[in-house]
PDB file of C-alpha atoms in Angstrom:
ATOM      1  CA  MET A 244      -7.079 -22.513   8.062  1.00  0.00           C
ATOM      2  CA  LYS A 245      -4.015 -21.848  10.192  1.00  0.00           C
ATOM      3  CA  SER A 246      -4.454 -20.575  13.738  1.00  0.00           C
ATOM      4  CA  ASN A 247      -2.862 -17.216  12.907  1.00  0.00           C
ATOM      5  CA  GLU A 248      -5.230 -16.390  10.004  1.00  0.00           C
ATOM      6  CA  VAL A 249      -8.378 -14.336  10.324  1.00  0.00           C
ATOM      7  CA  GLU A 250     -11.581 -15.709   8.822  1.00  0.00           C
ATOM      8  CA  PRO A 251     -12.801 -13.400   6.002  1.00  0.00           C
ATOM      9  CA  ASP A 252     -15.939 -11.490   6.903  1.00  0.00           C
ATOM     10  CA  PRO A 253     -17.256  -9.786   3.756  1.00  0.00           C
ATOM     11  CA  SER A 254     -19.907  -7.180   4.531  1.00  0.00           C
ATOM     12  CA  GLU A 255     -22.749  -6.940   2.001  1.00  0.00           C
ATOM     13  CA  GLY A 256     -20.586  -8.562  -0.655  1.00  0.00           C
ATOM     14  CA  LYS A 257     -17.858  -5.926  -0.352  1.00  0.00           C
ATOM     15  CA  ILE A 258     -14.312  -6.805   0.532  1.00  0.00           C
ATOM     16  CA  GLY A 259     -13.370  -4.947   3.688  1.00  0.00           C
ATOM     17  CA  MET A 260     -10.157  -4.709   5.597  1.00  0.00           C
ATOM     18  CA  SER A 261     -11.680  -7.063   8.159  1.00  0.00           C
ATOM     19  CA  SER A 262     -10.839  -9.880   5.752  1.00  0.00           C
ATOM     20  CA  ALA A 263      -7.150  -8.950   5.700  1.00  0.00           C
ATOM     21  CA  LYS A 264      -4.803 -11.438   7.298  1.00  0.00           C
ATOM     22  CA  PHE A 265      -1.128 -11.892   8.030  1.00  0.00           C
ATOM     23  CA  ILE A 266       0.421 -14.984   6.498  1.00  0.00           C
ATOM     24  CA  GLY A 267       3.796 -16.521   7.129  1.00  0.00           C
ATOM     25  CA  LEU A 268       3.528 -16.579  10.912  1.00  0.00           C
ATOM     26  CA  ALA A 269       3.478 -19.809  12.854  1.00  0.00           C
ATOM     27  CA  GLY A 270       1.192 -20.299  15.828  1.00  0.00           C
ATOM     28  CA  ARG A 271       4.280 -20.745  17.984  1.00  0.00           C
ATOM     29  CA  TYR A 272       8.013 -20.992  17.560  1.00  0.00           C
ATOM     30  CA  VAL A 273      10.529 -23.236  19.289  1.00  0.00           C
ATOM     31  CA  TYR A 274      13.899 -21.661  20.037  1.00  0.00           C
ATOM     32  CA  MET A 275      16.651 -23.812  18.538  1.00  0.00           C
ATOM     33  CA  GLY A 276      19.610 -21.509  19.163  1.00  0.00           C
ATOM     34  CA  GLN A 277      19.152 -19.467  15.991  1.00  0.00           C
ATOM     35  CA  PRO A 278      17.003 -16.363  15.466  1.00  0.00           C
ATOM     36  CA  VAL A 279      13.624 -17.042  13.905  1.00  0.00           C
ATOM     37  CA  ILE A 280      12.717 -14.440  11.306  1.00  0.00           C
ATOM     38  CA  PRO A 281       9.245 -15.142   9.930  1.00  0.00           C
ATOM     39  CA  VAL A 282       8.227 -13.542   6.658  1.00  0.00           C
ATOM     40  CA  ALA A 283       4.939 -11.862   7.499  1.00  0.00           C
ATOM     41  CA  ASN A 284       2.867 -10.464   4.649  1.00  0.00           C
ATOM     42  CA  LEU A 285      -0.482  -8.671   4.929  1.00  0.00           C
ATOM     43  CA  MET A 286      -2.929 -10.230   2.482  1.00  0.00           C
ATOM     44  CA  LEU A 287      -6.442  -9.262   1.377  1.00  0.00           C
ATOM     45  CA  GLY A 288      -7.863 -12.349  -0.272  1.00  0.00           C
ATOM     46  CA  ASP A 289      -5.255 -13.370  -2.830  1.00  0.00           C
ATOM     47  CA  THR A 290      -3.801  -9.855  -3.026  1.00  0.00           C
ATOM     48  CA  LEU A 291      -0.579  -8.929  -1.267  1.00  0.00           C
ATOM     49  CA  LEU A 292      -1.242  -5.514   0.308  1.00  0.00           C
ATOM     50  CA  VAL A 293       1.886  -5.016   2.398  1.00  0.00           C
ATOM     51  CA  PRO A 294       4.950  -7.251   2.118  1.00  0.00           C
ATOM     52  CA  SER A 295       7.430  -7.674   4.918  1.00  0.00           C
ATOM     53  CA  VAL A 296      10.069  -4.954   4.871  1.00  0.00           C
ATOM     54  CA  ASP A 297      13.154  -5.609   2.751  1.00  0.00           C
ATOM     55  CA  GLY A 298      12.557  -9.365   2.864  1.00  0.00           C
ATOM     56  CA  LYS A 299      13.703  -9.419   6.489  1.00  0.00           C
ATOM     57  CA  GLY A 300      10.377 -10.619   7.858  1.00  0.00           C
ATOM     58  CA  GLU A 301       9.748  -7.338   9.653  1.00  0.00           C
ATOM     59  CA  MET A 302       6.459  -5.456   9.353  1.00  0.00           C
ATOM     60  CA  GLN A 303       7.631  -2.306  11.176  1.00  0.00           C
ATOM     61  CA  PRO A 304       4.076  -1.220  12.054  1.00  0.00           C
ATOM     62  CA  ASN A 305       5.286   1.945  13.800  1.00  0.00           C
ATOM     63  CA  ARG A 306       7.244   3.215  10.795  1.00  0.00           C
ATOM     64  CA  GLU A 307       5.538   5.954   8.816  1.00  0.00           C
ATOM     65  CA  ILE A 308       4.367   4.961   5.339  1.00  0.00           C
ATOM     66  CA  THR A 309       5.729   6.891   2.381  1.00  0.00           C
ATOM     67  CA  ARG A 310       3.492   8.421  -0.256  1.00  0.00           C
ATOM     68  CA  GLU A 311       4.685   5.942  -2.878  1.00  0.00           C
ATOM     69  CA  GLU A 312       4.135   2.966  -0.546  1.00  0.00           C
ATOM     70  CA  LEU A 313       0.611   4.213   0.134  1.00  0.00           C
ATOM     71  CA  ALA A 314      -0.052   4.407  -3.616  1.00  0.00           C
ATOM     72  CA  VAL A 315       1.063   0.768  -3.968  1.00  0.00           C
ATOM     73  CA  VAL A 316      -1.183  -0.415  -1.109  1.00  0.00           C
ATOM     74  CA  MET A 317      -4.191   1.524  -2.400  1.00  0.00           C
ATOM     75  CA  MET A 318      -3.817   0.245  -5.975  1.00  0.00           C
ATOM     76  CA  ARG A 319      -3.607  -3.338  -4.708  1.00  0.00           C
ATOM     77  CA  TYR A 320      -6.638  -2.750  -2.485  1.00  0.00           C
ATOM     78  CA  ALA A 321      -8.668  -1.167  -5.298  1.00  0.00           C
ATOM     79  CA  LYS A 322      -7.882  -3.954  -7.743  1.00  0.00           C
ATOM     80  CA  SER A 323      -8.714  -6.626  -5.158  1.00  0.00           C
ATOM     81  CA  CYS A 324     -12.114  -4.960  -4.687  1.00  0.00           C
ATOM     82  CA  GLY A 325     -12.788  -4.801  -8.430  1.00  0.00           C
ATOM     83  CA  ILE A 326     -12.442  -1.009  -8.623  1.00  0.00           C
ATOM     84  CA  ALA A 327      -9.339  -1.030 -10.756  1.00  0.00           C
ATOM     85  CA  GLY A 328      -9.978   2.199 -12.663  1.00  0.00           C
ATOM     86  CA  ALA A 329      -8.044   3.250 -15.725  1.00  0.00           C
ATOM     87  CA  ASP A 330      -4.617   1.945 -16.557  1.00  0.00           C
ATOM     88  CA  ALA A 331      -3.960   5.075 -18.642  1.00  0.00           C
ATOM     89  CA  GLU A 332      -0.542   6.636 -18.603  1.00  0.00           C
ATOM     90  CA  PRO A 333      -0.556   9.812 -16.533  1.00  0.00           C
ATOM     91  CA  SER A 334       0.939  13.017 -17.809  1.00  0.00           C
ATOM     92  CA  GLU A 335       4.375  13.672 -16.344  1.00  0.00           C
ATOM     93  CA  GLU A 336       4.149  17.280 -17.503  1.00  0.00           C
ATOM     94  CA  GLY A 337       4.759  19.727 -14.681  1.00  0.00           C
ATOM     95  CA  ILE A 338       5.803  17.014 -12.193  1.00  0.00           C
ATOM     96  CA  THR A 339       9.271  17.902 -10.956  1.00  0.00           C
ATOM     97  CA  ASP A 340      10.287  14.679  -9.204  1.00  0.00           C
ATOM     98  CA  TRP A 341       8.895  11.871 -11.374  1.00  0.00           C
ATOM     99  CA  ALA A 342      12.424  10.425 -11.628  1.00  0.00           C
ATOM    100  CA  ASN A 343      12.516  10.034  -7.820  1.00  0.00           C
ATOM    101  CA  VAL A 344       9.705   7.451  -7.783  1.00  0.00           C
ATOM    102  CA  SER A 345      11.072   4.001  -6.906  1.00  0.00           C
ATOM    103  CA  SER A 346      10.752   1.349  -9.605  1.00  0.00           C
ATOM    104  CA  PHE A 347       8.492  -0.815  -7.410  1.00  0.00           C
ATOM    105  CA  ALA A 348       5.978   2.045  -7.123  1.00  0.00           C
ATOM    106  CA  MET A 349       6.096   3.452 -10.666  1.00  0.00           C
ATOM    107  CA  SER A 350       2.990   1.679 -11.993  1.00  0.00           C
ATOM    108  CA  SER A 351       1.046   2.374  -8.778  1.00  0.00           C
ATOM    109  CA  ILE A 352       1.909   6.076  -8.818  1.00  0.00           C
ATOM    110  CA  GLY A 353       0.921   6.155 -12.498  1.00  0.00           C
ATOM    111  CA  TRP A 354      -2.384   4.444 -11.716  1.00  0.00           C
ATOM    112  CA  ALA A 355      -3.055   6.810  -8.808  1.00  0.00           C
ATOM    113  CA  LEU A 356      -2.358   9.902 -10.940  1.00  0.00           C
ATOM    114  CA  ALA A 357      -4.412   8.648 -13.893  1.00  0.00           C
ATOM    115  CA  ASN A 358      -7.405   7.960 -11.640  1.00  0.00           C
ATOM    116  CA  GLY A 359      -7.239  11.119  -9.527  1.00  0.00           C
ATOM    117  CA  VAL A 360      -6.302   9.190  -6.397  1.00  0.00           C
ATOM    118  CA  ILE A 361      -3.322  11.498  -5.927  1.00  0.00           C
ATOM    119  CA  SER A 362      -2.508  14.794  -7.582  1.00  0.00           C
ATOM    120  CA  GLY A 363       0.815  15.743  -6.085  1.00  0.00           C
ATOM    121  CA  VAL A 364       1.833  18.757  -4.061  1.00  0.00           C
ATOM    122  CA  ASP A 365       1.575  22.217  -5.652  1.00  0.00           C
ATOM    123  CA  ASN A 366       4.815  24.180  -5.827  1.00  0.00           C
ATOM    124  CA  LEU A 367       5.009  27.993  -5.857  1.00  0.00           C
ATOM    125  CA  ASP A 368       6.185  28.009  -9.491  1.00  0.00           C
ATOM    126  CA  GLY A 369       3.054  26.212 -10.725  1.00  0.00           C
ATOM    127  CA  THR A 370       4.656  22.783 -10.987  1.00  0.00           C
ATOM    128  CA  ARG A 371       3.747  19.776  -8.877  1.00  0.00           C
ATOM    129  CA  SER A 372       5.866  17.361  -6.874  1.00  0.00           C
ATOM    130  CA  LEU A 373       4.950  13.810  -5.943  1.00  0.00           C
ATOM    131  CA  CYS A 374       7.267  13.746  -2.910  1.00  0.00           C
ATOM    132  CA  PRO A 375       7.299   9.933  -3.167  1.00  0.00           C
ATOM    133  CA  HIS A 376       9.710   9.344  -0.273  1.00  0.00           C
ATOM    134  CA  ASP A 377       7.990  11.746   2.135  1.00  0.00           C
ATOM    135  CA  SER A 378       5.799  10.300   4.852  1.00  0.00           C
ATOM    136  CA  ALA A 379       2.100  10.432   4.050  1.00  0.00           C
ATOM    137  CA  SER A 380       0.318  12.721   6.480  1.00  0.00           C
ATOM    138  CA  ARG A 381      -2.918  11.708   8.141  1.00  0.00           C
ATOM    139  CA  ALA A 382      -4.817  14.209   5.948  1.00  0.00           C
ATOM    140  CA  GLN A 383      -3.175  12.938   2.755  1.00  0.00           C
ATOM    141  CA  MET A 384      -3.915   9.347   3.713  1.00  0.00           C
ATOM    142  CA  ALA A 385      -7.573  10.160   4.447  1.00  0.00           C
ATOM    143  CA  LYS A 386      -7.971  11.963   1.111  1.00  0.00           C
ATOM    144  CA  ILE A 387      -6.348   9.127  -0.831  1.00  0.00           C
ATOM    145  CA  ILE A 388      -8.589   6.527   0.855  1.00  0.00           C
ATOM    146  CA  LEU A 389     -11.680   8.651   0.110  1.00  0.00           C
ATOM    147  CA  ASN A 390     -10.601   9.043  -3.517  1.00  0.00           C
ATOM    148  CA  VAL A 391     -10.251   5.270  -3.914  1.00  0.00           C
ATOM    149  CA  GLU A 392     -13.604   4.643  -2.253  1.00  0.00           C
ATOM    150  CA  ALA A 393     -15.213   7.230  -4.574  1.00  0.00           C
ATOM    151  CA  MET A 394     -14.151   5.030  -7.504  1.00  0.00           C
ATOM    152  CA  ARG A 395     -16.763   2.487  -6.369  1.00  0.00           C
ATOM    153  CA  GLY A 396     -19.336   4.782  -7.928  1.00  0.00           C
TER     154      GLY A 396
END
């Protein structure tokens, strides 16, 4: 194990976030006149939860997470814990901004909708919006995490 990795600590056979680790970081770097840009990825076991941003090696931990990014992280987390849920195609009926979902998040948003992890935001006209590029609020994040944990049964 490399010095920058965290030893997994499964609790009662469940995979917890305590076993998550950053990979791609060296224990130390030697300045050779050029910038060093490590590619740091957050892993949970063999599952990539959060890749570095735009392939630039930046994690940007203070940047707010978007709703579609949160769906991607939660689907990866659920599948790594064996709580994959249904892979059914969700109904796009009544969702006004389905076309705004980024291609990288399309399957995760679909999974989250099909499994009741997310439901979208109700509009006054009775339709729903996913608001995929909006920042996830603390309340939305808490509800999504609880919905995924409820899938454990």
